[in-house]
PDB file of C-alpha atoms in Angstrom:
ATOM      1  CA  UNK A  24     -53.361 -11.727  46.043  1.00  0.00           C
ATOM      2  CA  UNK A  25     -49.742 -14.034  45.542  1.00  0.00           C
ATOM      3  CA  UNK A  26     -47.394 -13.098  48.042  1.00  0.00           C
ATOM      4  CA  UNK A  27     -43.883 -12.836  46.368  1.00  0.00           C
ATOM      5  CA  UNK A  28     -40.924 -14.865  47.062  1.00  0.00           C
ATOM      6  CA  UNK A  29     -37.702 -13.445  48.145  1.00  0.00           C
ATOM      7  CA  UNK A  30     -35.989 -15.652  45.001  1.00  0.00           C
ATOM      8  CA  UNK A  31     -39.215 -14.533  42.920  1.00  0.00           C
ATOM      9  CA  UNK A  32     -37.669 -10.750  43.882  1.00  0.00           C
ATOM     10  CA  UNK A  33     -34.218 -11.264  43.369  1.00  0.00           C
ATOM     11  CA  UNK A  34     -34.537 -12.750  40.392  1.00  0.00           C
ATOM     12  CA  UNK A  35     -36.660  -9.965  39.020  1.00  0.00           C
ATOM     13  CA  UNK A  36     -33.637  -7.891  40.309  1.00  0.00           C
ATOM     14  CA  UNK A  37     -30.830  -9.650  38.786  1.00  0.00           C
ATOM     15  CA  UNK A  38     -32.830  -9.474  35.445  1.00  0.00           C
ATOM     16  CA  UNK A  39     -33.872  -6.077  35.011  1.00  0.00           C
ATOM     17  CA  UNK A  40     -29.996  -5.001  35.885  1.00  0.00           C
ATOM     18  CA  UNK A  41     -28.752  -7.689  33.152  1.00  0.00           C
ATOM     19  CA  UNK A  42     -30.873  -5.997  30.247  1.00  0.00           C
ATOM     20  CA  UNK A  43     -30.430  -2.162  31.790  1.00  0.00           C
ATOM     21  CA  UNK A  44     -26.688  -3.136  31.758  1.00  0.00           C
ATOM     22  CA  UNK A  45     -27.197  -4.147  28.195  1.00  0.00           C
ATOM     23  CA  UNK A  46     -28.824  -0.925  27.019  1.00  0.00           C
ATOM     24  CA  UNK A  47     -26.085   1.424  28.696  1.00  0.00           C
ATOM     25  CA  UNK A  48     -23.581  -0.693  26.622  1.00  0.00           C
ATOM     26  CA  UNK A  49     -24.825  -0.605  23.846  1.00  0.00           C
ATOM     27  CA  UNK A  50     -25.885   3.148  24.690  1.00  0.00           C
ATOM     28  CA  UNK A  51     -22.200   3.948  25.162  1.00  0.00           C
ATOM     29  CA  UNK A  52     -20.992   1.933  21.551  1.00  0.00           C
ATOM     30  CA  UNK A  53     -23.348   3.914  19.401  1.00  0.00           C
ATOM     31  CA  UNK A  54     -21.151   6.851  18.082  1.00  0.00           C
ATOM     32  CA  UNK A  55     -23.068  10.144  19.468  1.00  0.00           C
ATOM     33  CA  UNK A  56     -24.091  12.555  16.482  1.00  0.00           C
ATOM     34  CA  UNK A  57     -20.469  15.091  15.745  1.00  0.00           C
ATOM     35  CA  UNK A  58     -18.212  11.841  18.020  1.00  0.00           C
ATOM     36  CA  UNK A  59     -17.849  10.087  14.323  1.00  0.00           C
ATOM     37  CA  UNK A  60     -14.741   7.389  15.134  1.00  0.00           C
ATOM     38  CA  UNK A  61     -11.214   7.973  14.051  1.00  0.00           C
ATOM     39  CA  UNK A  62     -10.163   5.188  10.708  1.00  0.00           C
ATOM     40  CA  UNK A  63      -6.604   4.441  11.653  1.00  0.00           C
ATOM     41  CA  UNK A  64      -3.689   5.473   9.847  1.00  0.00           C
ATOM     42  CA  UNK A  65      -3.616   2.043   7.781  1.00  0.00           C
ATOM     43  CA  UNK A  66      -7.888   2.041   6.947  1.00  0.00           C
ATOM     44  CA  UNK A  67      -7.261   5.714   5.918  1.00  0.00           C
ATOM     45  CA  UNK A  68      -3.907   4.258   3.228  1.00  0.00           C
ATOM     46  CA  UNK A  69      -6.337   1.700   2.378  1.00  0.00           C
ATOM     47  CA  UNK A  70      -8.642   3.520   1.324  1.00  0.00           C
ATOM     48  CA  UNK A  71      -6.763   5.883  -0.395  1.00  0.00           C
ATOM     49  CA  UNK A  72      -5.187   3.476  -2.586  1.00  0.00           C
ATOM     50  CA  UNK A  73      -8.222   2.195  -3.135  1.00  0.00           C
ATOM     51  CA  UNK A  74     -10.011   5.652  -3.979  1.00  0.00           C
ATOM     52  CA  UNK A  75      -6.407   6.354  -7.094  1.00  0.00           C
ATOM     53  CA  UNK A  76      -6.748   3.074  -8.601  1.00  0.00           C
ATOM     54  CA  UNK A  77     -10.778   3.172  -9.384  1.00  0.00           C
ATOM     55  CA  UNK A  78      -9.410   6.884 -10.492  1.00  0.00           C
ATOM     56  CA  UNK A  79      -6.467   5.451 -12.549  1.00  0.00           C
ATOM     57  CA  UNK A  80      -8.252   2.505 -14.014  1.00  0.00           C
ATOM     58  CA  UNK A  81     -10.849   4.819 -15.014  1.00  0.00           C
ATOM     59  CA  UNK A  82      -8.215   7.714 -17.357  1.00  0.00           C
ATOM     60  CA  UNK A  83      -6.248   4.154 -17.974  1.00  0.00           C
ATOM     61  CA  UNK A  84      -8.287   0.890 -19.027  1.00  0.00           C
ATOM     62  CA  UNK A  85      -4.784  -0.478 -19.908  1.00  0.00           C
ATOM     63  CA  UNK A  86      -3.583  -1.451 -16.188  1.00  0.00           C
ATOM     64  CA  UNK A  87      -3.841  -5.207 -15.843  1.00  0.00           C
ATOM     65  CA  UNK A  88      -1.608  -4.967 -12.343  1.00  0.00           C
ATOM     66  CA  UNK A  89      -1.077  -3.163  -9.073  1.00  0.00           C
ATOM     67  CA  UNK A  90       1.852  -3.733  -7.460  1.00  0.00           C
ATOM     68  CA  UNK A  91       1.661  -2.346  -3.300  1.00  0.00           C
ATOM     69  CA  UNK A  92       4.500  -1.838  -1.240  1.00  0.00           C
ATOM     70  CA  UNK A  93       5.991  -0.907   2.149  1.00  0.00           C
ATOM     71  CA  UNK A  94       9.357  -0.910   2.784  1.00  0.00           C
ATOM     72  CA  UNK A  95       9.231   0.240   6.251  1.00  0.00           C
ATOM     73  CA  UNK A  96      13.076  -0.851   6.749  1.00  0.00           C
ATOM     74  CA  UNK A  97      14.009   1.004   3.013  1.00  0.00           C
ATOM     75  CA  UNK A  98      14.769   4.294   2.053  1.00  0.00           C
ATOM     76  CA  UNK A  99      12.175   4.074  -0.187  1.00  0.00           C
ATOM     77  CA  UNK A 100       9.177   3.674   2.375  1.00  0.00           C
ATOM     78  CA  UNK A 101       6.349   2.882   0.008  1.00  0.00           C
ATOM     79  CA  UNK A 102       5.787   1.573  -3.683  1.00  0.00           C
ATOM     80  CA  UNK A 103       2.651   2.269  -5.827  1.00  0.00           C
ATOM     81  CA  UNK A 104       3.332   0.832  -9.534  1.00  0.00           C
ATOM     82  CA  UNK A 105       0.181   0.912 -11.998  1.00  0.00           C
ATOM     83  CA  UNK A 106       1.490  -1.573 -15.242  1.00  0.00           C
ATOM     84  CA  UNK A 107       0.118  -2.048 -18.040  1.00  0.00           C
ATOM     85  CA  UNK A 108       0.085  -3.019 -21.722  1.00  0.00           C
ATOM     86  CA  UNK A 109       0.979  -2.114 -24.590  1.00  0.00           C
ATOM     87  CA  UNK A 110      -1.234  -3.444 -27.943  1.00  0.00           C
ATOM     88  CA  UNK A 111      -2.975  -5.120 -28.444  1.00  0.00           C
ATOM     89  CA  UNK A 112      -3.008  -7.137 -31.827  1.00  0.00           C
ATOM     90  CA  UNK A 113      -4.164  -5.578 -34.706  1.00  0.00           C
ATOM     91  CA  UNK A 114      -3.377  -9.214 -37.292  1.00  0.00           C
ATOM     92  CA  UNK A 115      -0.099 -10.609 -38.787  1.00  0.00           C
ATOM     93  CA  UNK A 116       2.485  -8.457 -39.348  1.00  0.00           C
ATOM     94  CA  UNK A 117       5.395  -6.752 -37.474  1.00  0.00           C
ATOM     95  CA  UNK A 118       5.148  -5.740 -33.925  1.00  0.00           C
ATOM     96  CA  UNK A 119       7.766  -3.353 -32.172  1.00  0.00           C
ATOM     97  CA  UNK A 120      10.030  -5.495 -30.115  1.00  0.00           C
ATOM     98  CA  UNK A 121      11.139  -3.874 -26.313  1.00  0.00           C
ATOM     99  CA  UNK A 122      13.756  -6.899 -26.827  1.00  0.00           C
ATOM    100  CA  UNK A 123      16.455  -6.364 -28.477  1.00  0.00           C
ATOM    101  CA  UNK A 124      18.774  -8.838 -30.157  1.00  0.00           C
ATOM    102  CA  UNK A 125      21.637  -6.897 -31.368  1.00  0.00           C
ATOM    103  CA  UNK A 126      20.159  -4.584 -33.745  1.00  0.00           C
ATOM    104  CA  UNK A 127      16.637  -5.518 -34.119  1.00  0.00           C
ATOM    105  CA  UNK A 128      13.676  -3.641 -32.558  1.00  0.00           C
ATOM    106  CA  UNK A 129      10.724  -5.713 -33.978  1.00  0.00           C
ATOM    107  CA  UNK A 130       9.690  -8.885 -34.646  1.00  0.00           C
ATOM    108  CA  UNK A 131       7.383 -10.586 -37.202  1.00  0.00           C
ATOM    109  CA  UNK A 132       4.053 -11.583 -34.946  1.00  0.00           C
ATOM    110  CA  UNK A 133       1.251 -14.603 -36.381  1.00  0.00           C
ATOM    111  CA  UNK A 134      -1.557 -15.780 -35.227  1.00  0.00           C
ATOM    112  CA  UNK A 135      -1.287 -19.742 -34.573  1.00  0.00           C
ATOM    113  CA  UNK A 136      -4.455 -20.883 -33.351  1.00  0.00           C
ATOM    114  CA  UNK A 137      -4.394 -24.829 -33.123  1.00  0.00           C
ATOM    115  CA  UNK A 138      -2.581 -23.681 -29.309  1.00  0.00           C
ATOM    116  CA  UNK A 139      -4.755 -21.823 -28.381  1.00  0.00           C
ATOM    117  CA  UNK A 140      -5.879 -22.723 -24.398  1.00  0.00           C
ATOM    118  CA  UNK A 141      -8.727 -22.272 -22.418  1.00  0.00           C
ATOM    119  CA  UNK A 142     -10.209 -19.080 -25.558  1.00  0.00           C
ATOM    120  CA  UNK A 143      -6.450 -17.480 -24.868  1.00  0.00           C
ATOM    121  CA  UNK A 144      -5.206 -17.049 -28.295  1.00  0.00           C
ATOM    122  CA  UNK A 145      -1.317 -17.665 -28.932  1.00  0.00           C
ATOM    123  CA  UNK A 146       0.541 -16.248 -31.603  1.00  0.00           C
ATOM    124  CA  UNK A 147       4.054 -17.153 -32.856  1.00  0.00           C
ATOM    125  CA  UNK A 148       6.778 -14.743 -32.207  1.00  0.00           C
ATOM    126  CA  UNK A 149      10.277 -14.880 -33.884  1.00  0.00           C
ATOM    127  CA  UNK A 150      12.293 -11.693 -34.804  1.00  0.00           C
ATOM    128  CA  UNK A 151      13.400 -11.453 -38.506  1.00  0.00           C
ATOM    129  CA  UNK A 152      15.557 -13.966 -40.892  1.00  0.00           C
ATOM    130  CA  UNK A 153      14.207 -16.677 -38.156  1.00  0.00           C
ATOM    131  CA  UNK A 154      12.029 -19.730 -39.548  1.00  0.00           C
ATOM    132  CA  UNK A 155      11.376 -20.077 -35.563  1.00  0.00           C
ATOM    133  CA  UNK A 156      10.266 -18.263 -32.573  1.00  0.00           C
ATOM    134  CA  UNK A 157       8.369 -19.085 -29.206  1.00  0.00           C
ATOM    135  CA  UNK A 158       4.135 -19.354 -28.690  1.00  0.00           C
ATOM    136  CA  UNK A 159       2.640 -16.725 -26.070  1.00  0.00           C
ATOM    137  CA  UNK A 160      -0.131 -16.366 -25.432  1.00  0.00           C
ATOM    138  CA  UNK A 161      -1.940 -13.017 -25.755  1.00  0.00           C
ATOM    139  CA  UNK A 162      -2.119 -11.855 -22.062  1.00  0.00           C
ATOM    140  CA  UNK A 163       1.750 -11.815 -21.470  1.00  0.00           C
ATOM    141  CA  UNK A 164       1.931 -10.574 -25.747  1.00  0.00           C
ATOM    142  CA  UNK A 165       0.134  -7.360 -25.088  1.00  0.00           C
ATOM    143  CA  UNK A 166       2.502  -6.314 -22.448  1.00  0.00           C
ATOM    144  CA  UNK A 167       5.965  -7.873 -23.416  1.00  0.00           C
ATOM    145  CA  UNK A 168       5.454  -5.960 -27.541  1.00  0.00           C
ATOM    146  CA  UNK A 169       4.984  -2.526 -28.600  1.00  0.00           C
ATOM    147  CA  UNK A 170       2.597  -1.909 -31.184  1.00  0.00           C
ATOM    148  CA  UNK A 171       1.939  -3.053 -34.335  1.00  0.00           C
ATOM    149  CA  UNK A 172       4.724  -1.035 -37.012  1.00  0.00           C
ATOM    150  CA  UNK A 173       3.383  -2.445 -40.461  1.00  0.00           C
TER     151      UNK A 173
END
């Protein structure tokens, strides 16, 4: 029979107590059934905004950008805005203009394939009676102009 030294006995006790402490800490950290951890207000807000965005984008696939601001020091505490495209390219022709040059409420849009960059289509936008216009990428065209008129 082997003799147990005092040093070996104390080592075994220390090892067992540290293992017991780890098991106890893990059990205390585990949520008890019916005692769920409550999310913070910020987590609840973030989850609600995520759900709102998903539902809105499912209803309106034209949404391309979101703005979510909380203004703690201003009268309007929360601003949530969804920006959406207002047109799609349906061939060269007249499109509604949200920007007016006097009485002009339409622009002539022509496709300019020689200016295409990185897979994005480019267009020339001209007010009536003007020979030259501005070049614009498809993304900017879709968010700045209205539907095709003629």
